[in-house]
Amino acid sequence: LTGMQPWEQISAESGFPEAFRYNGWNGAAQIAAAGEVITLPVVVLICLMAQPRLQYAVAKDGLLPKLFCEVDETGNLLKGTIVSGIGLVLVATFVPFQYIDDLISAGILVAFNITDSAV
């Protein structure tokens, strides 16, 4: 972004689309804005899908209640999925979106740092 516009003018809410508009690339700004709108729900969906499996692994190690280790007759982690879903609904209902967005960004940053440190 700093190569596209001065760093003092970078928008905290919509960085790439505003930088494209600053350079007169309105088509690229529309594509970047659409990409942001499309990818955020996908990230949330992927987190929702992975959470019961992560809880299952941690519960098998004994760090979470055995409730999260229970698998139904079709091989699904139904109780873990329900608990995760209820937790995510509560967070989405009562926590402002900006905080959720910042937490997702911080979580990804921590994950990248841990991965890079391990390499």
Tab-separated table of C-alpha atoms in Angstrom:
chain	number	residue	atom	x	y	z
A	1	LEU	CA	0.000	0.000	0.000
A	2	THR	CA	2.780	2.454	0.800
A	3	GLY	CA	3.981	2.153	-2.787
A	4	MET	CA	0.543	3.166	-4.060
A	5	GLN	CA	-0.071	6.251	-1.916
A	6	PRO	CA	1.554	8.155	0.971
A	7	TRP	CA	1.290	6.210	4.214
A	8	GLU	CA	-0.438	9.118	5.985
A	9	GLN	CA	-3.375	8.817	3.582
A	10	ILE	CA	-3.946	5.042	3.872
A	11	SER	CA	-7.506	4.325	4.951
A	12	ALA	CA	-7.856	2.085	8.013
A	13	GLU	CA	-11.320	0.940	6.942
A	14	SER	CA	-10.741	0.259	3.258
A	15	GLY	CA	-7.024	0.288	2.481
A	16	PHE	CA	-6.652	-1.328	-0.925
A	17	PRO	CA	-9.827	0.016	-2.574
A	18	GLU	CA	-8.989	3.560	-1.464
A	19	ALA	CA	-5.395	3.194	-2.673
A	20	PHE	CA	-6.631	2.048	-6.083
A	21	ARG	CA	-9.046	5.000	-6.229
A	22	TYR	CA	-6.195	7.343	-5.245
A	23	ASN	CA	-4.326	6.164	-8.360
A	24	GLY	CA	-7.417	6.415	-10.570
A	25	TRP	CA	-7.955	2.660	-10.893
A	26	ASN	CA	-11.653	2.576	-10.085
A	27	GLY	CA	-12.196	-0.862	-11.647
A	28	ALA	CA	-9.481	-2.390	-9.475
A	29	ALA	CA	-10.986	-0.616	-6.452
A	30	GLN	CA	-14.365	-2.234	-7.131
A	31	ILE	CA	-12.765	-5.678	-7.475
A	32	ALA	CA	-10.773	-5.243	-4.249
A	33	ALA	CA	-13.860	-4.054	-2.354
A	34	ALA	CA	-15.906	-6.993	-3.647
A	35	GLY	CA	-13.098	-9.356	-2.673
A	36	GLU	CA	-13.122	-8.012	0.879
A	37	VAL	CA	-16.888	-8.479	1.155
A	38	ILE	CA	-16.736	-12.024	-0.241
A	39	THR	CA	-13.739	-13.315	1.711
A	40	LEU	CA	-14.721	-12.213	5.221
A	41	PRO	CA	-17.762	-14.546	5.453
A	42	VAL	CA	-15.646	-17.348	3.962
A	43	VAL	CA	-13.039	-16.866	6.704
A	44	VAL	CA	-15.752	-17.023	9.359
A	45	LEU	CA	-17.217	-20.176	7.769
A	46	ILE	CA	-13.819	-21.886	7.654
A	47	CYS	CA	-13.227	-21.024	11.315
A	48	LEU	CA	-16.630	-22.455	12.209
A	49	MET	CA	-15.877	-25.666	10.308
A	50	ALA	CA	-12.464	-26.194	11.910
A	51	GLN	CA	-13.377	-25.304	15.496
A	52	PRO	CA	-15.100	-28.598	16.503
A	53	ARG	CA	-12.147	-30.633	15.175
A	54	LEU	CA	-9.689	-28.473	17.097
A	55	GLN	CA	-11.772	-28.855	20.256
A	56	TYR	CA	-11.900	-32.619	19.642
A	57	ALA	CA	-8.103	-32.832	19.477
A	58	VAL	CA	-7.657	-30.725	22.617
A	59	ALA	CA	-10.328	-32.734	24.481
A	60	LYS	CA	-8.559	-35.988	23.550
A	61	ASP	CA	-5.486	-34.569	25.294
A	62	GLY	CA	-7.621	-33.917	28.381
A	63	LEU	CA	-7.490	-30.119	28.250
A	64	LEU	CA	-11.200	-29.695	27.462
A	65	PRO	CA	-14.254	-31.582	28.763
A	66	LYS	CA	-14.949	-35.016	27.251
A	67	LEU	CA	-18.128	-33.546	25.743
A	68	PHE	CA	-15.989	-32.367	22.827
A	69	CYS	CA	-14.714	-35.927	22.178
A	70	GLU	CA	-18.176	-37.352	21.548
A	71	VAL	CA	-18.784	-38.448	17.962
A	72	ASP	CA	-22.304	-39.310	16.771
A	73	GLU	CA	-23.228	-42.389	14.727
A	74	THR	CA	-22.466	-40.607	11.440
A	75	GLY	CA	-18.974	-39.550	12.556
A	76	ASN	CA	-19.809	-35.905	13.211
A	77	LEU	CA	-18.891	-33.881	16.268
A	78	LEU	CA	-22.462	-32.720	16.832
A	79	LYS	CA	-22.111	-31.455	20.411
A	80	GLY	CA	-18.862	-29.634	19.674
A	81	THR	CA	-20.435	-28.047	16.607
A	82	ILE	CA	-23.467	-26.892	18.598
A	83	VAL	CA	-21.324	-25.434	21.388
A	84	SER	CA	-19.073	-23.669	18.852
A	85	GLY	CA	-22.068	-22.370	16.923
A	86	ILE	CA	-23.732	-20.974	20.035
A	87	GLY	CA	-20.479	-19.306	21.068
A	88	LEU	CA	-19.998	-17.735	17.649
A	89	VAL	CA	-23.608	-16.535	17.531
A	90	LEU	CA	-23.173	-14.864	20.924
A	91	VAL	CA	-19.937	-13.184	19.836
A	92	ALA	CA	-21.459	-12.036	16.537
A	93	THR	CA	-24.510	-10.683	18.339
A	94	PHE	CA	-22.855	-8.745	21.137
A	95	VAL	CA	-19.346	-7.800	19.926
A	96	PRO	CA	-18.989	-4.890	17.457
A	97	PHE	CA	-17.752	-5.971	14.030
A	98	GLN	CA	-14.600	-3.834	14.169
A	99	TYR	CA	-13.380	-5.762	17.230
A	100	ILE	CA	-14.043	-9.090	15.512
A	101	ASP	CA	-12.189	-7.923	12.404
A	102	ASP	CA	-9.217	-6.773	14.505
A	103	LEU	CA	-9.142	-10.097	16.393
A	104	ILE	CA	-9.155	-12.064	13.131
A	105	SER	CA	-6.257	-9.957	11.834
A	106	ALA	CA	-4.333	-10.391	15.087
A	107	GLY	CA	-4.950	-14.145	15.087
A	108	ILE	CA	-3.667	-14.495	11.544
A	109	LEU	CA	-0.608	-12.401	12.418
A	110	VAL	CA	0.147	-14.626	15.435
A	111	ALA	CA	-0.332	-17.779	13.342
A	112	PHE	CA	2.070	-16.494	10.674
A	113	ASN	CA	4.644	-15.545	13.315
A	114	ILE	CA	4.466	-18.961	14.975
A	115	THR	CA	4.760	-20.684	11.601
A	116	ASP	CA	7.720	-18.535	10.576
A	117	SER	CA	9.415	-19.095	13.937
A	118	ALA	CA	9.062	-22.852	13.550
A	119	VAL	CA	10.691	-22.810	10.127
